[in-house]
mmCIF file of C-alpha atoms and ligand atoms in Angstrom:
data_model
loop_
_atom_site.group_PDB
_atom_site.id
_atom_site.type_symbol
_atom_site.label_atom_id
_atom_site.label_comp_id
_atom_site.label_asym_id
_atom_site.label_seq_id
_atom_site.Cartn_x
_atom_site.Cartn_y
_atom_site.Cartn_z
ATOM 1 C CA UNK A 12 240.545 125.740 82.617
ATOM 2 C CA UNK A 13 237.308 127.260 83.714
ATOM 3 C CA UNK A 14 236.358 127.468 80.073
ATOM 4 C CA UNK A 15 237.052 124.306 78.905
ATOM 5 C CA UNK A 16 235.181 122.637 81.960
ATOM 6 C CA UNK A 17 232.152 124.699 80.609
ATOM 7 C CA UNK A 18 232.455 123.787 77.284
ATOM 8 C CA UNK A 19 232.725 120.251 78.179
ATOM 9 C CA UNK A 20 229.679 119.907 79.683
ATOM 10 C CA UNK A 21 227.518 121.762 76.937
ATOM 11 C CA UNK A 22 229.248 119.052 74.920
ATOM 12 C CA UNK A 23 228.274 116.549 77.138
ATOM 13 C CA UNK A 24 224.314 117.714 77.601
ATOM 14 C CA UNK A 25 224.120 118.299 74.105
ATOM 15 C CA UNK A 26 224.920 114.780 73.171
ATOM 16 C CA UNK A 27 222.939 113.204 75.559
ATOM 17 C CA UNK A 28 219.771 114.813 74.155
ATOM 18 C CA UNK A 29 220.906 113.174 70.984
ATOM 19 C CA UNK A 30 221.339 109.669 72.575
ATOM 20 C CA UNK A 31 218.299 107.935 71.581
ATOM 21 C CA UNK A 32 219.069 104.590 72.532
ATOM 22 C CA UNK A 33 220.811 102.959 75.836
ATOM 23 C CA UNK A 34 223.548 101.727 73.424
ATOM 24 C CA UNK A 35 224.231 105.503 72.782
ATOM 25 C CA UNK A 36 224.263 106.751 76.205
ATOM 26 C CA UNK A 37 226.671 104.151 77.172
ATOM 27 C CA UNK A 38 228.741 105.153 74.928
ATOM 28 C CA UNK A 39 228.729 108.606 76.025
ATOM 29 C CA UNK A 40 229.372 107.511 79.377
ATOM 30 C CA UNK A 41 232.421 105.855 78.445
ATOM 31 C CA UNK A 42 233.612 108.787 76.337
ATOM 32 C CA UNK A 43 233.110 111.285 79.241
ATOM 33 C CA UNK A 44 233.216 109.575 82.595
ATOM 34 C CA UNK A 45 235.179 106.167 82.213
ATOM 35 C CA UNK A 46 238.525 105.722 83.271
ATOM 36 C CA UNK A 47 240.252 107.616 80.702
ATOM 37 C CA UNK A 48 236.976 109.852 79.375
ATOM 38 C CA UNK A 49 238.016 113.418 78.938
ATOM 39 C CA UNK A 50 236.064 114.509 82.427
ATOM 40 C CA UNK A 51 238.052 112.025 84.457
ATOM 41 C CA UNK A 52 240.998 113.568 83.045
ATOM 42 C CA UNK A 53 239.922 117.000 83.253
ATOM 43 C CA UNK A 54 239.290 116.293 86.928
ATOM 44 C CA UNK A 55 242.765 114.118 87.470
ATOM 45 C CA UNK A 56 244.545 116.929 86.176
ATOM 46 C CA UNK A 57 243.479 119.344 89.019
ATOM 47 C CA UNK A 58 246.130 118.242 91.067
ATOM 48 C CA UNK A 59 248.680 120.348 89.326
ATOM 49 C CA UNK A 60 247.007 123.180 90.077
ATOM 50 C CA UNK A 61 247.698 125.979 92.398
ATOM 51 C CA UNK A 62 245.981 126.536 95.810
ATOM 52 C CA UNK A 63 243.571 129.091 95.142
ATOM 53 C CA UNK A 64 242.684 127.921 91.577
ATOM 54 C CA UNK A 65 242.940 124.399 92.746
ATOM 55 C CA UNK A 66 239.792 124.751 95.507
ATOM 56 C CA UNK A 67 237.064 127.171 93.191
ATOM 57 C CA UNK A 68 237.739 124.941 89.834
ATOM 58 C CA UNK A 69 237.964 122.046 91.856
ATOM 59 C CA UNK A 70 234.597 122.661 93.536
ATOM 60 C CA UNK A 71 232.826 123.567 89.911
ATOM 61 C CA UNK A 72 234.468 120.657 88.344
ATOM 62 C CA UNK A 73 232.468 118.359 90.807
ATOM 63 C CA UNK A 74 229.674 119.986 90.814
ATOM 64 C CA UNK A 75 229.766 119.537 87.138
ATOM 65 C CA UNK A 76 230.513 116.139 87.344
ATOM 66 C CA UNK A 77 227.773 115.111 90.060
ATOM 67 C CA UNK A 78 225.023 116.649 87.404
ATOM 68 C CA UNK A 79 226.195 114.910 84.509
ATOM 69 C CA UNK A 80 226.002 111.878 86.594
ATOM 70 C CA UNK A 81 222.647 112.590 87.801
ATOM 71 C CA UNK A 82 221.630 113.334 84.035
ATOM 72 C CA UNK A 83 222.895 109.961 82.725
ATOM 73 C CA UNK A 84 220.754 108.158 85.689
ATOM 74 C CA UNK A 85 218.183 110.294 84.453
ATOM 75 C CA UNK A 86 218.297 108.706 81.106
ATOM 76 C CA UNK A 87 219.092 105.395 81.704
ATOM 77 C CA UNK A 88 216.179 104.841 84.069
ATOM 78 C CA UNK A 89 213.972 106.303 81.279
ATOM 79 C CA UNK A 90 215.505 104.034 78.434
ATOM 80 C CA UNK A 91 215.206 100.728 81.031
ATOM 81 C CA UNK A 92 211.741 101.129 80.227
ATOM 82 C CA UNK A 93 209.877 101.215 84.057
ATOM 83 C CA UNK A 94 209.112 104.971 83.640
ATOM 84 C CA UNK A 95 207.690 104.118 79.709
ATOM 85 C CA UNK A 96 204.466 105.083 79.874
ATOM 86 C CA UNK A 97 201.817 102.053 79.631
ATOM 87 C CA UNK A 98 199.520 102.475 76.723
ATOM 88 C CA UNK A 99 195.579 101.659 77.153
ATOM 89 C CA UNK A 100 194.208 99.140 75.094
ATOM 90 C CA UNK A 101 190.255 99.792 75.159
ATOM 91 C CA UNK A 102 189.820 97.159 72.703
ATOM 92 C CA UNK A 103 191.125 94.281 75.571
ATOM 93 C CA UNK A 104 188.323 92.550 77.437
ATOM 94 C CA UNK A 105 188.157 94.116 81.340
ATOM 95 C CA UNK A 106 189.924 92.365 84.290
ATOM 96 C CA UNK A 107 187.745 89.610 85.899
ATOM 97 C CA UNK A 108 186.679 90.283 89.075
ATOM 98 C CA UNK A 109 187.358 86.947 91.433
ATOM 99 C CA UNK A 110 183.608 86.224 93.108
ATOM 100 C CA UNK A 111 183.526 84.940 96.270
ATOM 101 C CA UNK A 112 181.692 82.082 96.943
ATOM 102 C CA UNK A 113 180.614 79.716 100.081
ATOM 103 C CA UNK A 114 182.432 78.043 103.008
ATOM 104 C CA UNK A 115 182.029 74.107 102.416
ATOM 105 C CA UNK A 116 180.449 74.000 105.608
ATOM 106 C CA UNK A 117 177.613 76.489 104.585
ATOM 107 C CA UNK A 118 177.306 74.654 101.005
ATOM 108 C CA UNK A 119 176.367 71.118 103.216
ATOM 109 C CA UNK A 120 174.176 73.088 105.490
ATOM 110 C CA UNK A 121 172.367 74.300 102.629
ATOM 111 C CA UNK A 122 171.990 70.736 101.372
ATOM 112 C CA UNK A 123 171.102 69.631 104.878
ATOM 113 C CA UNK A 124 168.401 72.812 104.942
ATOM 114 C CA UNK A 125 166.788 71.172 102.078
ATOM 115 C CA UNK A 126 166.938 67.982 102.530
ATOM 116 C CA UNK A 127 164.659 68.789 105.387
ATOM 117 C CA UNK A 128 162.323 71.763 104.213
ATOM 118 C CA UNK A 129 161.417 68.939 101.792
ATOM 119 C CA UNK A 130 160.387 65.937 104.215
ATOM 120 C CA UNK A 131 158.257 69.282 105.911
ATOM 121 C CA UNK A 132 161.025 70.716 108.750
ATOM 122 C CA UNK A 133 160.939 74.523 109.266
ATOM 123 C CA UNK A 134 164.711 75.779 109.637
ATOM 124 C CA UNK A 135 165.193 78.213 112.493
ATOM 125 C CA UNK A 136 167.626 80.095 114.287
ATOM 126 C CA UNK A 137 168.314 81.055 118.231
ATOM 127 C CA UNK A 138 171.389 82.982 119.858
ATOM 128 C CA UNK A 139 174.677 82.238 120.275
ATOM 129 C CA UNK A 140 175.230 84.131 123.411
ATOM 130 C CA UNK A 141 172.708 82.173 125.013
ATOM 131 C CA UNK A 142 170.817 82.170 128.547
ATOM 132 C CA UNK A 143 172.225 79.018 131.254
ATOM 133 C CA UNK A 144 168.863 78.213 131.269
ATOM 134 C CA UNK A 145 167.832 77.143 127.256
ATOM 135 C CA UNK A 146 171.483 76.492 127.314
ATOM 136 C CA UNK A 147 171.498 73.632 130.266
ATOM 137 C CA UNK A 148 168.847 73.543 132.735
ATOM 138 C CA UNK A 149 165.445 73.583 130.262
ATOM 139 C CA UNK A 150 167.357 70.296 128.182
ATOM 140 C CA UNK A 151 167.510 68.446 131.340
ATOM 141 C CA UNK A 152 171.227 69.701 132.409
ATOM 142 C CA UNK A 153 170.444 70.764 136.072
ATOM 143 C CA UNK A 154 172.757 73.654 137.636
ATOM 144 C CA UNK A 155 175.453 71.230 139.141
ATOM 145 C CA UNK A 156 174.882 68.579 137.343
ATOM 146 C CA UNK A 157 177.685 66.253 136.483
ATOM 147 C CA UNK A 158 176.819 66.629 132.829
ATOM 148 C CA UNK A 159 177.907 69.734 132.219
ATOM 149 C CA UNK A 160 181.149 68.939 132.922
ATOM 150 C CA UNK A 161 181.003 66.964 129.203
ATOM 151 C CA UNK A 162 180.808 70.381 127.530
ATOM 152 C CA UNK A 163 184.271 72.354 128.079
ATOM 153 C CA UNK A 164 181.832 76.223 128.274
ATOM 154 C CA UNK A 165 182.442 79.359 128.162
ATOM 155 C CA UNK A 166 180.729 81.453 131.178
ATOM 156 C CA UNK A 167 180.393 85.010 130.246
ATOM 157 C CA UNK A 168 181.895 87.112 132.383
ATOM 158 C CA UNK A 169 178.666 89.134 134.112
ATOM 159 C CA UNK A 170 176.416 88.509 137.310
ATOM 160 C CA UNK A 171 172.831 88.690 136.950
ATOM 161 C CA UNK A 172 170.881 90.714 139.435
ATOM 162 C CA UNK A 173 170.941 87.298 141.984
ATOM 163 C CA UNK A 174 174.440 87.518 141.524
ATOM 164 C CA UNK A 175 174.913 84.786 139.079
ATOM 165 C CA UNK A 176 176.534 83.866 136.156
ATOM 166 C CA UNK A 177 173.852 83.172 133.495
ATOM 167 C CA UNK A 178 174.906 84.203 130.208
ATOM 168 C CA UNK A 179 177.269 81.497 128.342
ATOM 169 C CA UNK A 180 177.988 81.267 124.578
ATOM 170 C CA UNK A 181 175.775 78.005 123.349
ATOM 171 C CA UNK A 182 178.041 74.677 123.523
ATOM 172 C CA UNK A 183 175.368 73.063 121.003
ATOM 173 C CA UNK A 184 171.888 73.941 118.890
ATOM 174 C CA UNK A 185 170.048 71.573 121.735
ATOM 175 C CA UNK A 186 169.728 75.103 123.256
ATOM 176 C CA UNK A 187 166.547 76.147 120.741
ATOM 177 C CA UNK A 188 164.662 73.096 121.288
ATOM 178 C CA UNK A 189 162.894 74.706 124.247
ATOM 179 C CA UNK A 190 162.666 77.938 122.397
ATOM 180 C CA UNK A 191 161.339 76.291 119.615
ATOM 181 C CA UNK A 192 158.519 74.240 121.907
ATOM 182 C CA UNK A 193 157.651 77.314 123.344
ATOM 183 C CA UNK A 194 157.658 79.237 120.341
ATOM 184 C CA UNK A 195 155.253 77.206 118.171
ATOM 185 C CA UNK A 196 153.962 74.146 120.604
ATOM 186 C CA UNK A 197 153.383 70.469 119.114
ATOM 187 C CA UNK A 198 153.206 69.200 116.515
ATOM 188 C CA UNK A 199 156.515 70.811 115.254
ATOM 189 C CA UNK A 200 159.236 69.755 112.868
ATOM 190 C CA UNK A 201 162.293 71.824 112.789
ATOM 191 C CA UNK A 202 166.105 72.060 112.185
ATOM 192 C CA UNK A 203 168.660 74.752 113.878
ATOM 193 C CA UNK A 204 171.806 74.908 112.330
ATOM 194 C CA UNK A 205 174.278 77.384 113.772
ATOM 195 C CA UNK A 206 177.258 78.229 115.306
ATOM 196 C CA UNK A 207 178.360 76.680 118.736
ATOM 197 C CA UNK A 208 181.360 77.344 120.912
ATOM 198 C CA UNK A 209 183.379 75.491 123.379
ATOM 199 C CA UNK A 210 186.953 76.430 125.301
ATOM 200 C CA UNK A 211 188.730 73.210 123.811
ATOM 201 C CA UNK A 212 192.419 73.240 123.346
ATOM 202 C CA UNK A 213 192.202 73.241 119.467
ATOM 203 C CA UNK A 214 193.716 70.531 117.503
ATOM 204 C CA UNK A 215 192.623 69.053 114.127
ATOM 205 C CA UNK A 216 189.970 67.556 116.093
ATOM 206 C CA UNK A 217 188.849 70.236 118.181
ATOM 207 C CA UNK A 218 187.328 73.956 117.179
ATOM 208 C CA UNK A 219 186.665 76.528 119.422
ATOM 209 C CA UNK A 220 184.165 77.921 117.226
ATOM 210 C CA UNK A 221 182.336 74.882 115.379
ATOM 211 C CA UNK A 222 178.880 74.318 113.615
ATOM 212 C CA UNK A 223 175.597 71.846 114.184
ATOM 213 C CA UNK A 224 172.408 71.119 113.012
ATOM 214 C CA UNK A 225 169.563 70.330 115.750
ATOM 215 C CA UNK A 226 166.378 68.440 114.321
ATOM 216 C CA UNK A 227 163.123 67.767 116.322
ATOM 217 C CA UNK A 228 160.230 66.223 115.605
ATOM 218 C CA UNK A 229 157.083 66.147 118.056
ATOM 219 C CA UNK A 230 153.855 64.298 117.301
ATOM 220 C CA UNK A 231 151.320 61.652 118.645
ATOM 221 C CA UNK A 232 153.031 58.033 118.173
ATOM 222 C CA UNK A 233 156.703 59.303 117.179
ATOM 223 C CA UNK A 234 158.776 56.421 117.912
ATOM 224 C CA UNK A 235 162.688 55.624 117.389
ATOM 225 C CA UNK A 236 161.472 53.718 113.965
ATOM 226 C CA UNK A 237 160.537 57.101 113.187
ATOM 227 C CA UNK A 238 164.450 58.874 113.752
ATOM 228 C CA UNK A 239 166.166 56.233 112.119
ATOM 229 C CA UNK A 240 163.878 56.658 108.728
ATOM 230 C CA UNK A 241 164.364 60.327 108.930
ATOM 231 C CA UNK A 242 168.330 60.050 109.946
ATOM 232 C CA UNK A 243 169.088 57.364 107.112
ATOM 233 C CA UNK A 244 167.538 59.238 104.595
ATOM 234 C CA UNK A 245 169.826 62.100 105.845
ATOM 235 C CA UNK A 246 172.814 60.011 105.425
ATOM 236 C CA UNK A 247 172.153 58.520 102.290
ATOM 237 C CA UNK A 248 171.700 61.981 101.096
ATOM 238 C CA UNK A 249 175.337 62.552 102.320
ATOM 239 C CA UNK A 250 176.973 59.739 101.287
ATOM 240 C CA UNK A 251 175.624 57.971 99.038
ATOM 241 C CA UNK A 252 172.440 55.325 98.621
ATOM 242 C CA UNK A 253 175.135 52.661 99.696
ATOM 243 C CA UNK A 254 175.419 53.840 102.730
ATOM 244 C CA UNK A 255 174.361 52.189 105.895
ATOM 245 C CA UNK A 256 172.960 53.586 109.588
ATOM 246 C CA UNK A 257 173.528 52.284 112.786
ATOM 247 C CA UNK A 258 172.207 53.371 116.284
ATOM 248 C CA UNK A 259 174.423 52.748 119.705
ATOM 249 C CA UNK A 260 172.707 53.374 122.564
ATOM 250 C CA UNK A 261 174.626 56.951 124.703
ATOM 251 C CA UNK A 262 173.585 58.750 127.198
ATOM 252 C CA UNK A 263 172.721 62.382 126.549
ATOM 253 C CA UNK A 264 170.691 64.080 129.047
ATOM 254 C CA UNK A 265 168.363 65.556 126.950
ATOM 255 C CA UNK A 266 166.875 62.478 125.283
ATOM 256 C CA UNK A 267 165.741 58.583 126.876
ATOM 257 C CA UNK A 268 166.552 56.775 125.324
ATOM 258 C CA UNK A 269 169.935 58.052 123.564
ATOM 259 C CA UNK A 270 172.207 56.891 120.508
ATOM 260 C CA UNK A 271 175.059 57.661 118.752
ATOM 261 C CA UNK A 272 174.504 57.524 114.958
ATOM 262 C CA UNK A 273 177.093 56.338 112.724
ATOM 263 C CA UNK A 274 177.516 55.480 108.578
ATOM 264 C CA UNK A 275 179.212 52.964 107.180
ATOM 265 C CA UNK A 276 182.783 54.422 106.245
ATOM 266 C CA UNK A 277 182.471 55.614 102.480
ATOM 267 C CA UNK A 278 186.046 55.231 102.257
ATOM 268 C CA UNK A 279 186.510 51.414 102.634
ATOM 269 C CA UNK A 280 182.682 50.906 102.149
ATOM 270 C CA UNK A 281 182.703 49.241 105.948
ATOM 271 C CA UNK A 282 185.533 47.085 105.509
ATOM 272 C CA UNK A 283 188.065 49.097 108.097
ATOM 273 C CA UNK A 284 190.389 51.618 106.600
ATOM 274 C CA UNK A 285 191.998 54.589 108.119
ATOM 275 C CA UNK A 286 189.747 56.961 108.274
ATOM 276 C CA UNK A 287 187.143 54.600 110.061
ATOM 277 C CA UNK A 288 190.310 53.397 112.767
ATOM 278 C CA UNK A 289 189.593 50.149 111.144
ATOM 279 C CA UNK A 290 186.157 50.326 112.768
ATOM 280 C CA UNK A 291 184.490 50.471 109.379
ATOM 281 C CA UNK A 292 181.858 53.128 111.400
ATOM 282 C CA UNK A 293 181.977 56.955 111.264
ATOM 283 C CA UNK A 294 180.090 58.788 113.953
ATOM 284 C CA UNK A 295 178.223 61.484 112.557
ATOM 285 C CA UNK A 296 175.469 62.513 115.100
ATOM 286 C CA UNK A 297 173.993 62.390 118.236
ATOM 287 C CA UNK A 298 169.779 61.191 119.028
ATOM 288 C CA UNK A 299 166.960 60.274 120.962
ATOM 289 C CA UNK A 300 163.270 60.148 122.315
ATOM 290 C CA UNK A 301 163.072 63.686 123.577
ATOM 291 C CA UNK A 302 162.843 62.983 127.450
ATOM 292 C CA UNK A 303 159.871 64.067 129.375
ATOM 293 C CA UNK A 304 161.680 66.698 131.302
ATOM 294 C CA UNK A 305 162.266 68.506 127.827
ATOM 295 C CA UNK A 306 159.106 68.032 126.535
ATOM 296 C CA UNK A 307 157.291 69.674 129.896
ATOM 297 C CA UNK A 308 160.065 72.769 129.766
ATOM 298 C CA UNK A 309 159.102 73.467 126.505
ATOM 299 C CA UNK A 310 155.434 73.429 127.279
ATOM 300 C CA UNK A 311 154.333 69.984 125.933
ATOM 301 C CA UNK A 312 152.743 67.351 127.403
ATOM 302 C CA UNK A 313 154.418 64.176 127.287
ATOM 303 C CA UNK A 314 151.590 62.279 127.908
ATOM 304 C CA UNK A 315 150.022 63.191 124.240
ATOM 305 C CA UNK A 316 153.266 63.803 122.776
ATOM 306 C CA UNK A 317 156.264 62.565 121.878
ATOM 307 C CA UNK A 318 159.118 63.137 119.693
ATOM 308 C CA UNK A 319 162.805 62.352 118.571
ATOM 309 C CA UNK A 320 165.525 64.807 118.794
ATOM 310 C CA UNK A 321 169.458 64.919 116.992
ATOM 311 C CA UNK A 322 172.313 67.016 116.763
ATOM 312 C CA UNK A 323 174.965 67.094 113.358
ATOM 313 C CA UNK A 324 178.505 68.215 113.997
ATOM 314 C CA UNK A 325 178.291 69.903 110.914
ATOM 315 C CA UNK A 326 182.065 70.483 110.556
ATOM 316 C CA UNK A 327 182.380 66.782 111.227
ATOM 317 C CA UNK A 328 180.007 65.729 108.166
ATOM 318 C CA UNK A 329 181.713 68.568 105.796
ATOM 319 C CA UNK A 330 185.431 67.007 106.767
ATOM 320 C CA UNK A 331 184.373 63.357 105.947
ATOM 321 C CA UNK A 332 182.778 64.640 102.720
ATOM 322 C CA UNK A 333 185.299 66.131 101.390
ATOM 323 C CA UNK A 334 188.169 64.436 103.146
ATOM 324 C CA UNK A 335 189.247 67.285 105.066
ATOM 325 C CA UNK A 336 192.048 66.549 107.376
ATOM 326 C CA UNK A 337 192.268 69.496 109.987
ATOM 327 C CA UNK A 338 189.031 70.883 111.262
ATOM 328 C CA UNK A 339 190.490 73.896 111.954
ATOM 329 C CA UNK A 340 190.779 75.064 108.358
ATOM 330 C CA UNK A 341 186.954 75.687 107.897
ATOM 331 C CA UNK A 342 187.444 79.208 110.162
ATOM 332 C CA UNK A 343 191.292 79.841 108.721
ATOM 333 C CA UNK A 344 190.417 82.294 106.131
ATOM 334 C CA UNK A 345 192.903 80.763 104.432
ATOM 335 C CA UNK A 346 192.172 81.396 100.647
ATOM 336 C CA UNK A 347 194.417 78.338 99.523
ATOM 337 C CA UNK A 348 191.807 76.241 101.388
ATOM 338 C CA UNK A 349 188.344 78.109 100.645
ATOM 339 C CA UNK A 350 188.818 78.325 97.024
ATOM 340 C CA UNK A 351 189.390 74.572 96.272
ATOM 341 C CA UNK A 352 185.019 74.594 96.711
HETATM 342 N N1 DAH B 412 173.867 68.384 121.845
HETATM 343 C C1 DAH B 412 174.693 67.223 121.644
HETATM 344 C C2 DAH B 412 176.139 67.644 121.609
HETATM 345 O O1 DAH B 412 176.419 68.773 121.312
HETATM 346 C C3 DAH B 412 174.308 66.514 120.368
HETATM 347 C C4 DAH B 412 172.971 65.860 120.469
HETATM 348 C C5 DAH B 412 172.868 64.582 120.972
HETATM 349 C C6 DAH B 412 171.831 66.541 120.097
HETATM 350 C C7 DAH B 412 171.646 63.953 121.083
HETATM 351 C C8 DAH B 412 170.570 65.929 120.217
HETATM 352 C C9 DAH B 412 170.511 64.612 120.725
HETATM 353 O O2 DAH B 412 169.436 66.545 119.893
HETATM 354 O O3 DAH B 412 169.300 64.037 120.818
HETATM 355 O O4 DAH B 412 176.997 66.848 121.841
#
C-alpha cells in the first residue's frame, strides 16, 4: 500500500511538470484528486485497514495529498498569469509625470498683481501673525472699540510683558497699510495680497482661512474720482469691459468717507438673477479716503496728503469668476476641484 502511494505521487509530480497549459493541469486534477481520481480512492480505501497500518499510511497518505495540493496551487497561480513576469518595452514613450499647477485664487491674484504693477503699484507683503496694534489700533480700531466686534479674531494665546494679549492672526491686509506708510512714506502706491483669518463658523460663505488684496494710494489732491478710476479699471479687468461700478457709502473705520464697491452681475448683465439675489449688484470690495487718524499713524501728514484705500475678498472675486459655489473648496485640497484650472 505504502508502495503504491509512492508511486502515485511520482506519477502525479511527473505529469504536472508536463502540464503546460491550465487545460492540462485541470485535467490532472480531475484524474488524481476529483471525486473518483485514483488518490481519493487510494485514501477512501484506508478505512479497511488495520489499526496500526491504518494510522502510519494514513498519516503519509495525507501528507501526500496536502503537497500535491499545494503543488497544483502552485501551478495554477503561475498559469493565471499574475506571477508572469512583465516584459519591458524600452521602445514605449515614459510615463507622464502629472505637473502641478496653481490654486484659482493665486492665478486671479496674479492677474490682480499685474493689473496693478502696470498702473505703477508696488506689491508687498506683511505677517499673518500680526501685532493688535497694525492689526486694530494704528487703522483707527481703538482697544475697546465697538468695531472690533465686526471682525470674529483670533487672540493668540500669550501675554506681553504688561500682561496683555497683543499678538492676533490678521483679520484683513488693512493691517500693512501702516507698515507700508512707515516703511516708504508718501507718495506710495501699493497692493498687499495675503492670507487673513477669522474664527467664523464655516459655511459656503464663510472661511476660516481666506485671502485679500489691500491697495493704497497716497498723494497731493487724491480724491474719490481718483478710487473709482482705479477700482473700475480693476473690475473691468475682471469681468469684462461691460461691466459697471457702483460706490455705497459704509462705514469702515479706517477710511472717511467709506463705500462698498459692487459690479454689475455678469451673470444676468444687471437684470437680477440668482446669483445677484435679484439685486443685479455683486459686492466685491470694500474703500475709502484714508482717514486722518491712519494717515498720522503711519507717519503722514494729512494736511499735504491724502489718499484712497480698498480691500478685495479675493476668494470672493475668484468664486464669482469662475462660478464657484462653496468657498470652502479653495483650501480643500481636494484634487477633483484644483485640477478643473
Ligand atoms: N479691511 C476690510 C475688511 O476686511 C476691507 C476694507 C474696507 C479695506 C475698506 C479697505 C477699505 O482698505 O478702505 O472687511
Amino acid at each position: 500500500m505504502k508502495d503504491k502511494i509512492e508511486k502515485l505521487k511520482e506519477e502525479i509530480l511527473d505529469n504536472l511538470v508536463k502540464a503546460k497549459e491550465e487545460g492540462a493541469l485541470r485535467d490532472l486534477e480531475i484524474k488524481y484528486l476529483g471525486r473518483k481520481g485514483e488518490l481519493t480512492k487510494i485514501l477512501r480505501s484506508l478505512k479497511d485497514l488495520s489499526g496500526n497500518e491504518k494510522k502510519e499510511i494514513g498519516q503519509l497518505a495525507n501528507e501526500i495529498k496536502k503537497e500535491i495540493e499545494d503543488k497544483f496551487a502552485e501551478m495554477k497561480k503561475a498559469f493565471s498569469g499574475k506571477e508572469k513576469k512583465e516584459q519591458t518595452d524600452v521602445t514605449l514613450p515614459g510615463e507622464k509625470i502629472g505637473r502641478g499647477h496653481l490654486n484659482p485664487v493665486t492665478i486671479v491674484q496674479n492677474e490682480l498683481e499685474d493689473l496693478f504693477i502696470s498702473m505703477g503699484f508696488m506689491v508687498l507683503d506683511g505677517p499673518e501673525l500680526e501685532s493688535d496694534f497694525y492689526n486694530f489700533t494704528a487703522v483707527n480700531i481703538p482697544p475697546n472699540h465697538p468695531a472690533r466686534d465686526m471682525q470674529d479674531t483670533f487672540y493668540i494665546d500669550k501675554k506681553n510683558k504688561d500682561g496683555e494679549y497683543d499678538l492676533v492672526m490678521r483679520t484683513h491686509t488693512s493691517s500693512v497699510q501702516v507698515r507700508a506708510m512707515q516703511k516708504y512714506g508718501a507718495p506710495l502706491r501699493c497692493v498687499v495680497p495675503g492670507k487673513c483669518f477669522r474664527c467664523e463658523a464655516t459655511d459656503v460663505r464663510h472661511e476660516h482661512t481666506f485671502y485679500q488684496i489691500e491697495g493704497l494710494m497716497i498723494d497731493k489732491n487724491i480724491s474719490l474720482a481718483n478710487m473709482k478710476a482705479v477700482l473700475e479699471t480693476v473690475a473691468k479687468k475682471l469681468y469684462g469691459e461691460e461691466t459697471k461700478l457702483r460706490m455705497r457709502p459704509k462705514f469702515y473705520p479706517f477710511v472717511e468717507p467709506g463705500a462698498n464697491g459692487e459690479v454689475t452681475c455678469f451673470l444676468c448683465q444687471g437684470e437680477g438673477c440668482l446669483l445677484c439675489k435679484n439685486s443685479g449688484w455683486l459686492e466685491i470690495f470694500g474703500s475709502g479716503l484714508v482717514h486722518p487718524n491712519v494717515l498720522r499713524n503711519g507717519g503722514i501728514d494729512p494736511k499735504i496728503y491724502s489718499g484712497f484705500a480698498f480691500g478685495f475678498g479675493l476668494n470672493r472675486v475668484t468664486q464669482l469668476k469662475y462660478g464657484i459655489d462653496d468657498v470652502r473648496l479653495f483650501n480643500s485640497g481636494d484634487m477633483r476641484f484644483l485640477q478643473q484650472f
